[in-house]
Amino acid sequence: MSDLAQERALEPARAATGTTAIETERLSVFYGAKEALKQVSIAIPAREVVAFIGPSGCGKSTLLRSLNRMNDRVPDARVQGRVLFDGQDIYGPDVDAVEIRRRIGMVFQRANPFPKSIFDNVAFGPRINGYTGKLADVVERALRQAAAWDELKDRLRQSAVGLSGGQQQRVCIARALAVEPEVLLMDEPASALDPISTQQIEELIYALKQTLTVVIVTHNMQQAARVSDRTAFLYMGELVEYGATQELFTRPTEPRTEAYITGRFG
């Protein structure tokens, strides 16, 4: 991506709301000697849904995991450049990675509920963070935010592992929401779900942007078109194009973007 294109990738967030939730500056990520992400600069607006699309191995999950330092957990991972959140580089020497992950939550591709009750799954984060209020209220709020309260309110003491895949994923979303993050990262949150559960997750994503910023990775371009305000197309570790979703899908400016969304490669 040229310097001009990099600068333009930062413009949507500044123009849309005047508030940027997260911004990367020439962010590169290495796994050993392999450069998986190449000098990506992108601004993500507050209270919008941004989708990362691209073929397998293009760097979209690496970029997502960089936004809350989950790549710290990958052996031999190394980061160059900056990720700015609330005016601070999250990779700075004095930054608490645990606090960053509280404020920038994450939901993974496959639901991973703990082998505990639904209540204890959702209450887990507040408990380990020393919350002293009424946990029942926190659990109800989070499950309501995750559109799961009506289904699960009479089953809170049952194991979350026994739920359907879609219900497990919404419990995991509620678990992330219980600590009141400002940003929620979602890595292929519906890829393992049936169509009805996928629709429920998509409706939930759309509703969540009323209160927080959502960034999703998806292989499903139709899903990106349905739920996101802005879409970023990545290819071979580079940010090729980023802009309003409708514009990117109907009038892409980069030939590689057009080739991907029309199915000529990927």
mmCIF file of C-alpha atoms in Angstrom:
data_model
loop_
_atom_site.group_PDB
_atom_site.id
_atom_site.type_symbol
_atom_site.label_atom_id
_atom_site.label_comp_id
_atom_site.label_asym_id
_atom_site.label_seq_id
_atom_site.Cartn_x
_atom_site.Cartn_y
_atom_site.Cartn_z
ATOM 1 C CA MET A 1 0.000 0.000 0.000
ATOM 2 C CA SER A 2 1.426 3.398 -0.960
ATOM 3 C CA ASP A 3 1.938 6.186 1.572
ATOM 4 C CA LEU A 4 -1.068 7.998 0.072
ATOM 5 C CA ALA A 5 -3.207 4.878 0.300
ATOM 6 C CA GLN A 6 -2.087 4.333 3.889
ATOM 7 C CA GLU A 7 -3.144 7.871 4.773
ATOM 8 C CA ARG A 8 -6.510 7.388 3.087
ATOM 9 C CA ALA A 9 -7.072 4.257 5.163
ATOM 10 C CA LEU A 10 -7.000 6.496 8.230
ATOM 11 C CA GLU A 11 -9.521 8.990 6.862
ATOM 12 C CA PRO A 12 -12.857 7.082 7.237
ATOM 13 C CA ALA A 13 -12.779 7.038 11.035
ATOM 14 C CA ARG A 14 -11.809 10.676 11.257
ATOM 15 C CA ALA A 15 -14.517 11.763 8.854
ATOM 16 C CA ALA A 16 -17.315 9.495 10.068
ATOM 17 C CA THR A 17 -17.728 10.282 13.734
ATOM 18 C CA GLY A 18 -14.708 12.329 14.666
ATOM 19 C CA THR A 19 -13.857 9.547 17.120
ATOM 20 C CA THR A 20 -11.423 6.738 16.421
ATOM 21 C CA ALA A 21 -11.613 3.635 18.599
ATOM 22 C CA ILE A 22 -8.345 2.028 17.492
ATOM 23 C CA GLU A 23 -5.693 3.116 15.021
ATOM 24 C CA THR A 24 -2.680 1.223 13.729
ATOM 25 C CA GLU A 25 0.392 2.947 12.333
ATOM 26 C CA ARG A 26 2.622 0.935 9.985
ATOM 27 C CA LEU A 27 1.880 -2.225 11.941
ATOM 28 C CA SER A 28 3.941 -5.274 10.992
ATOM 29 C CA VAL A 29 3.791 -8.689 12.648
ATOM 30 C CA PHE A 30 6.421 -11.396 12.283
ATOM 31 C CA TYR A 31 6.203 -15.078 13.202
ATOM 32 C CA GLY A 32 9.852 -15.915 13.385
ATOM 33 C CA ALA A 33 11.307 -14.744 10.074
ATOM 34 C CA LYS A 34 7.927 -14.692 8.305
ATOM 35 C CA GLU A 35 6.296 -11.282 7.914
ATOM 36 C CA ALA A 36 2.590 -12.030 8.278
ATOM 37 C CA LEU A 37 1.417 -8.404 8.340
ATOM 38 C CA LYS A 38 3.141 -5.638 6.392
ATOM 39 C CA GLN A 39 3.019 -2.027 7.590
ATOM 40 C CA VAL A 40 -0.749 -1.789 7.966
ATOM 41 C CA SER A 41 -2.209 1.596 8.886
ATOM 42 C CA ILE A 42 -5.935 1.654 9.550
ATOM 43 C CA ALA A 43 -8.339 3.698 11.696
ATOM 44 C CA ILE A 44 -11.421 2.010 13.155
ATOM 45 C CA PRO A 45 -14.287 4.359 14.027
ATOM 46 C CA ALA A 46 -15.978 4.191 17.400
ATOM 47 C CA ARG A 47 -19.366 2.472 17.506
ATOM 48 C CA GLU A 48 -19.199 1.001 14.055
ATOM 49 C CA VAL A 49 -18.776 -2.533 12.749
ATOM 50 C CA VAL A 50 -15.616 -3.067 10.720
ATOM 51 C CA ALA A 51 -15.024 -6.325 8.822
ATOM 52 C CA PHE A 52 -11.686 -7.757 7.736
ATOM 53 C CA ILE A 53 -11.958 -9.919 4.619
ATOM 54 C CA GLY A 54 -9.486 -11.729 2.395
ATOM 55 C CA PRO A 55 -8.330 -15.245 1.457
ATOM 56 C CA SER A 56 -6.931 -17.669 4.016
ATOM 57 C CA GLY A 57 -3.495 -16.670 5.239
ATOM 58 C CA CYS A 58 -3.862 -13.034 4.187
ATOM 59 C CA GLY A 59 -3.240 -11.614 7.673
ATOM 60 C CA LYS A 60 -6.734 -10.682 8.788
ATOM 61 C CA SER A 61 -6.729 -12.790 11.978
ATOM 62 C CA THR A 62 -3.178 -11.639 12.722
ATOM 63 C CA LEU A 63 -4.337 -8.031 12.434
ATOM 64 C CA LEU A 64 -7.357 -8.700 14.651
ATOM 65 C CA ARG A 65 -5.267 -10.411 17.336
ATOM 66 C CA SER A 66 -2.799 -7.534 17.258
ATOM 67 C CA LEU A 67 -5.492 -5.114 18.372
ATOM 68 C CA ASN A 68 -5.547 -6.480 21.919
ATOM 69 C CA ARG A 69 -2.113 -8.117 22.099
ATOM 70 C CA MET A 70 -3.338 -11.690 21.748
ATOM 71 C CA ASN A 71 -0.310 -12.279 19.527
ATOM 72 C CA ASP A 72 1.786 -11.939 22.686
ATOM 73 C CA ARG A 73 0.750 -15.527 23.369
ATOM 74 C CA VAL A 74 2.151 -16.830 20.065
ATOM 75 C CA PRO A 75 5.744 -18.147 20.260
ATOM 76 C CA ASP A 76 8.236 -16.155 18.164
ATOM 77 C CA ALA A 77 5.667 -13.427 17.372
ATOM 78 C CA ARG A 78 7.168 -9.950 17.036
ATOM 79 C CA VAL A 79 5.419 -6.617 16.421
ATOM 80 C CA GLN A 80 6.679 -3.443 14.787
ATOM 81 C CA GLY A 81 4.741 -0.193 14.475
ATOM 82 C CA ARG A 82 2.047 1.095 16.798
ATOM 83 C CA VAL A 83 -1.520 0.298 17.856
ATOM 84 C CA LEU A 84 -3.136 3.357 19.416
ATOM 85 C CA PHE A 85 -6.038 2.957 21.812
ATOM 86 C CA ASP A 86 -7.292 5.859 23.900
ATOM 87 C CA GLY A 87 -4.256 7.822 22.736
ATOM 88 C CA GLN A 88 -1.766 5.237 23.993
ATOM 89 C CA ASP A 89 0.357 2.676 22.148
ATOM 90 C CA ILE A 90 -0.850 -0.652 23.580
ATOM 91 C CA TYR A 91 2.607 -2.144 22.927
ATOM 92 C CA GLY A 92 4.278 0.515 25.070
ATOM 93 C CA PRO A 93 6.559 -0.641 27.916
ATOM 94 C CA ASP A 94 4.257 0.502 30.719
ATOM 95 C CA VAL A 95 0.994 -0.902 29.328
ATOM 96 C CA ASP A 96 -0.801 -3.708 31.179
ATOM 97 C CA ALA A 97 -1.786 -6.290 28.550
ATOM 98 C CA VAL A 98 -4.439 -7.780 30.862
ATOM 99 C CA GLU A 99 -6.144 -4.409 31.194
ATOM 100 C CA ILE A 100 -5.991 -3.936 27.418
ATOM 101 C CA ARG A 101 -7.733 -7.283 26.929
ATOM 102 C CA ARG A 102 -10.418 -6.274 29.405
ATOM 103 C CA ARG A 103 -11.148 -3.080 27.484
ATOM 104 C CA ILE A 104 -10.755 -4.744 24.086
ATOM 105 C CA GLY A 105 -12.543 -8.082 24.421
ATOM 106 C CA MET A 106 -12.351 -11.023 22.052
ATOM 107 C CA VAL A 107 -14.638 -13.814 20.870
ATOM 108 C CA PHE A 108 -13.088 -16.722 19.016
ATOM 109 C CA GLN A 109 -14.120 -18.782 16.015
ATOM 110 C CA ARG A 110 -15.250 -21.781 18.005
ATOM 111 C CA ALA A 111 -17.280 -21.304 21.147
ATOM 112 C CA ASN A 112 -15.100 -22.066 24.162
ATOM 113 C CA PRO A 113 -17.286 -22.023 27.258
ATOM 114 C CA PHE A 114 -15.617 -23.033 30.494
ATOM 115 C CA PRO A 115 -16.797 -26.328 32.050
ATOM 116 C CA LYS A 116 -18.864 -24.329 34.509
ATOM 117 C CA SER A 117 -22.443 -23.163 34.801
ATOM 118 C CA ILE A 118 -23.805 -20.486 32.479
ATOM 119 C CA PHE A 119 -23.833 -18.089 35.430
ATOM 120 C CA ASP A 120 -20.214 -18.796 36.362
ATOM 121 C CA ASN A 121 -19.074 -18.436 32.751
ATOM 122 C CA VAL A 122 -20.544 -14.964 32.460
ATOM 123 C CA ALA A 123 -19.465 -13.942 35.967
ATOM 124 C CA PHE A 124 -15.890 -15.169 35.471
ATOM 125 C CA GLY A 125 -14.364 -11.878 34.310
ATOM 126 C CA PRO A 126 -15.946 -9.633 36.945
ATOM 127 C CA ARG A 127 -14.952 -12.126 39.665
ATOM 128 C CA ILE A 128 -11.270 -12.270 38.745
ATOM 129 C CA ASN A 129 -11.251 -8.483 38.405
ATOM 130 C CA GLY A 130 -12.462 -8.122 41.988
ATOM 131 C CA TYR A 131 -16.016 -6.926 41.298
ATOM 132 C CA THR A 132 -17.821 -6.364 44.593
ATOM 133 C CA GLY A 133 -21.328 -5.571 43.376
ATOM 134 C CA LYS A 134 -24.231 -7.900 42.696
ATOM 135 C CA LEU A 135 -23.019 -10.480 40.171
ATOM 136 C CA ALA A 136 -26.555 -11.539 39.291
ATOM 137 C CA ASP A 137 -27.195 -8.087 37.847
ATOM 138 C CA VAL A 138 -23.983 -8.232 35.800
ATOM 139 C CA VAL A 139 -24.879 -11.667 34.425
ATOM 140 C CA GLU A 140 -28.372 -10.563 33.467
ATOM 141 C CA ARG A 141 -27.106 -7.404 31.771
ATOM 142 C CA ALA A 142 -24.469 -9.275 29.781
ATOM 143 C CA LEU A 143 -26.844 -12.036 28.697
ATOM 144 C CA ARG A 144 -29.403 -9.437 27.641
ATOM 145 C CA GLN A 145 -26.721 -7.655 25.605
ATOM 146 C CA ALA A 146 -25.886 -11.006 24.010
ATOM 147 C CA ALA A 147 -29.571 -11.642 23.212
ATOM 148 C CA ALA A 148 -29.511 -14.806 25.319
ATOM 149 C CA TRP A 149 -31.310 -13.866 28.538
ATOM 150 C CA ASP A 150 -34.818 -14.969 27.578
ATOM 151 C CA GLU A 151 -33.545 -18.380 26.440
ATOM 152 C CA LEU A 152 -31.211 -19.036 29.335
ATOM 153 C CA LYS A 153 -32.577 -17.185 32.383
ATOM 154 C CA ASP A 154 -34.112 -20.391 33.807
ATOM 155 C CA ARG A 155 -30.980 -22.481 33.120
ATOM 156 C CA LEU A 156 -28.259 -20.344 34.691
ATOM 157 C CA ARG A 157 -27.042 -23.139 36.992
ATOM 158 C CA GLN A 158 -26.757 -25.654 34.144
ATOM 159 C CA SER A 159 -23.442 -26.343 32.440
ATOM 160 C CA ALA A 160 -22.694 -24.073 29.490
ATOM 161 C CA VAL A 161 -21.011 -27.019 27.763
ATOM 162 C CA GLY A 162 -24.402 -28.677 27.261
ATOM 163 C CA LEU A 163 -25.834 -25.795 25.205
ATOM 164 C CA SER A 164 -26.223 -25.698 21.447
ATOM 165 C CA GLY A 165 -23.394 -24.197 19.422
ATOM 166 C CA GLY A 166 -25.214 -20.918 18.901
ATOM 167 C CA GLN A 167 -26.120 -20.636 22.576
ATOM 168 C CA GLN A 168 -22.545 -21.420 23.604
ATOM 169 C CA GLN A 169 -21.253 -18.669 21.337
ATOM 170 C CA ARG A 170 -23.685 -16.144 22.800
ATOM 171 C CA VAL A 171 -22.624 -17.150 26.319
ATOM 172 C CA CYS A 172 -19.014 -16.524 25.265
ATOM 173 C CA ILE A 173 -20.055 -13.133 23.898
ATOM 174 C CA ALA A 174 -21.850 -12.392 27.188
ATOM 175 C CA ARG A 175 -18.702 -13.447 29.077
ATOM 176 C CA ALA A 176 -16.714 -10.904 27.076
ATOM 177 C CA LEU A 177 -19.363 -8.221 27.574
ATOM 178 C CA ALA A 178 -19.605 -8.755 31.343
ATOM 179 C CA VAL A 179 -16.430 -6.728 31.954
ATOM 180 C CA GLU A 180 -17.843 -3.842 29.882
ATOM 181 C CA PRO A 181 -15.282 -3.630 27.060
ATOM 182 C CA GLU A 182 -15.145 -0.636 24.763
ATOM 183 C CA VAL A 183 -14.254 -2.755 21.727
ATOM 184 C CA LEU A 184 -15.214 -6.323 20.850
ATOM 185 C CA LEU A 185 -13.080 -8.347 18.430
ATOM 186 C CA MET A 186 -14.770 -11.351 16.798
ATOM 187 C CA ASP A 187 -12.770 -13.926 14.816
ATOM 188 C CA GLU A 188 -15.150 -15.808 12.484
ATOM 189 C CA PRO A 189 -17.835 -15.830 15.216
ATOM 190 C CA ALA A 190 -20.445 -17.679 13.143
ATOM 191 C CA SER A 191 -18.355 -19.946 10.908
ATOM 192 C CA ALA A 192 -19.153 -23.103 12.906
ATOM 193 C CA LEU A 193 -22.865 -22.338 13.328
ATOM 194 C CA ASP A 194 -26.045 -23.312 11.490
ATOM 195 C CA PRO A 195 -27.914 -20.659 9.435
ATOM 196 C CA ILE A 196 -30.408 -19.769 12.184
ATOM 197 C CA SER A 197 -27.668 -19.317 14.802
ATOM 198 C CA THR A 198 -25.614 -17.351 12.271
ATOM 199 C CA GLN A 199 -28.518 -14.966 11.732
ATOM 200 C CA GLN A 200 -28.858 -14.501 15.495
ATOM 201 C CA ILE A 201 -25.140 -13.662 15.803
ATOM 202 C CA GLU A 202 -25.362 -11.216 12.889
ATOM 203 C CA GLU A 203 -28.364 -9.461 14.435
ATOM 204 C CA LEU A 204 -26.460 -9.301 17.718
ATOM 205 C CA ILE A 205 -23.410 -7.736 16.031
ATOM 206 C CA TYR A 206 -25.623 -5.088 14.478
ATOM 207 C CA ALA A 207 -27.215 -4.297 17.850
ATOM 208 C CA LEU A 208 -23.905 -4.157 19.743
ATOM 209 C CA LYS A 209 -22.605 -1.185 17.776
ATOM 210 C CA GLN A 210 -25.096 0.989 19.623
ATOM 211 C CA THR A 211 -22.830 0.767 22.664
ATOM 212 C CA LEU A 212 -19.372 -0.377 21.506
ATOM 213 C CA THR A 213 -17.062 -0.851 18.551
ATOM 214 C CA VAL A 214 -17.083 -4.253 16.830
ATOM 215 C CA VAL A 215 -14.344 -5.643 14.582
ATOM 216 C CA ILE A 216 -14.967 -8.968 12.869
ATOM 217 C CA VAL A 217 -12.954 -11.317 10.696
ATOM 218 C CA THR A 218 -15.036 -13.258 8.190
ATOM 219 C CA HIS A 219 -14.490 -15.423 5.131
ATOM 220 C CA ASN A 220 -18.139 -14.824 4.225
ATOM 221 C CA MET A 221 -18.344 -11.727 2.030
ATOM 222 C CA GLN A 222 -22.143 -11.736 2.188
ATOM 223 C CA GLN A 223 -21.885 -11.608 5.960
ATOM 224 C CA ALA A 224 -19.481 -8.669 5.782
ATOM 225 C CA ALA A 225 -21.899 -6.889 3.455
ATOM 226 C CA ARG A 226 -24.815 -7.517 5.811
ATOM 227 C CA VAL A 227 -23.326 -6.504 9.153
ATOM 228 C CA SER A 228 -20.428 -4.095 8.644
ATOM 229 C CA ASP A 229 -20.259 -0.355 8.137
ATOM 230 C CA ARG A 230 -16.721 -0.541 6.764
ATOM 231 C CA THR A 231 -14.671 -3.321 5.235
ATOM 232 C CA ALA A 232 -10.932 -3.825 4.918
ATOM 233 C CA PHE A 233 -9.582 -6.196 2.265
ATOM 234 C CA LEU A 234 -6.234 -7.786 3.062
ATOM 235 C CA TYR A 235 -4.054 -9.829 0.737
ATOM 236 C CA MET A 236 -0.686 -11.447 1.461
ATOM 237 C CA GLY A 237 -0.267 -9.420 4.640
ATOM 238 C CA GLU A 238 -1.052 -6.058 3.037
ATOM 239 C CA LEU A 239 -4.052 -3.791 3.483
ATOM 240 C CA VAL A 240 -5.189 -3.450 -0.123
ATOM 241 C CA GLU A 241 -8.353 -1.388 0.326
ATOM 242 C CA TYR A 242 -10.490 -0.017 3.144
ATOM 243 C CA GLY A 243 -13.686 1.971 3.025
ATOM 244 C CA ALA A 244 -17.458 2.039 3.379
ATOM 245 C CA THR A 245 -18.744 -1.494 2.850
ATOM 246 C CA GLN A 246 -21.258 -0.640 0.128
ATOM 247 C CA GLU A 247 -18.645 1.311 -1.800
ATOM 248 C CA LEU A 248 -16.010 -1.375 -1.497
ATOM 249 C CA PHE A 249 -18.352 -4.123 -2.709
ATOM 250 C CA THR A 250 -19.945 -2.152 -5.543
ATOM 251 C CA ARG A 251 -17.174 0.211 -6.647
ATOM 252 C CA PRO A 252 -13.782 -1.086 -5.488
ATOM 253 C CA THR A 253 -10.860 1.098 -6.459
ATOM 254 C CA GLU A 254 -8.174 -1.605 -6.411
ATOM 255 C CA PRO A 255 -8.065 -4.337 -9.109
ATOM 256 C CA ARG A 256 -7.148 -7.000 -6.526
ATOM 257 C CA THR A 257 -10.233 -6.113 -4.474
ATOM 258 C CA GLU A 258 -12.481 -6.417 -7.498
ATOM 259 C CA ALA A 259 -10.885 -9.745 -8.459
ATOM 260 C CA TYR A 260 -11.464 -11.125 -4.953
ATOM 261 C CA ILE A 261 -15.052 -10.034 -4.474
ATOM 262 C CA THR A 262 -16.019 -11.265 -7.964
ATOM 263 C CA GLY A 263 -14.508 -14.660 -7.230
ATOM 264 C CA ARG A 264 -11.588 -14.554 -9.655
ATOM 265 C CA PHE A 265 -9.240 -15.644 -6.876
ATOM 266 C CA GLY A 266 -9.396 -16.589 -3.241
#
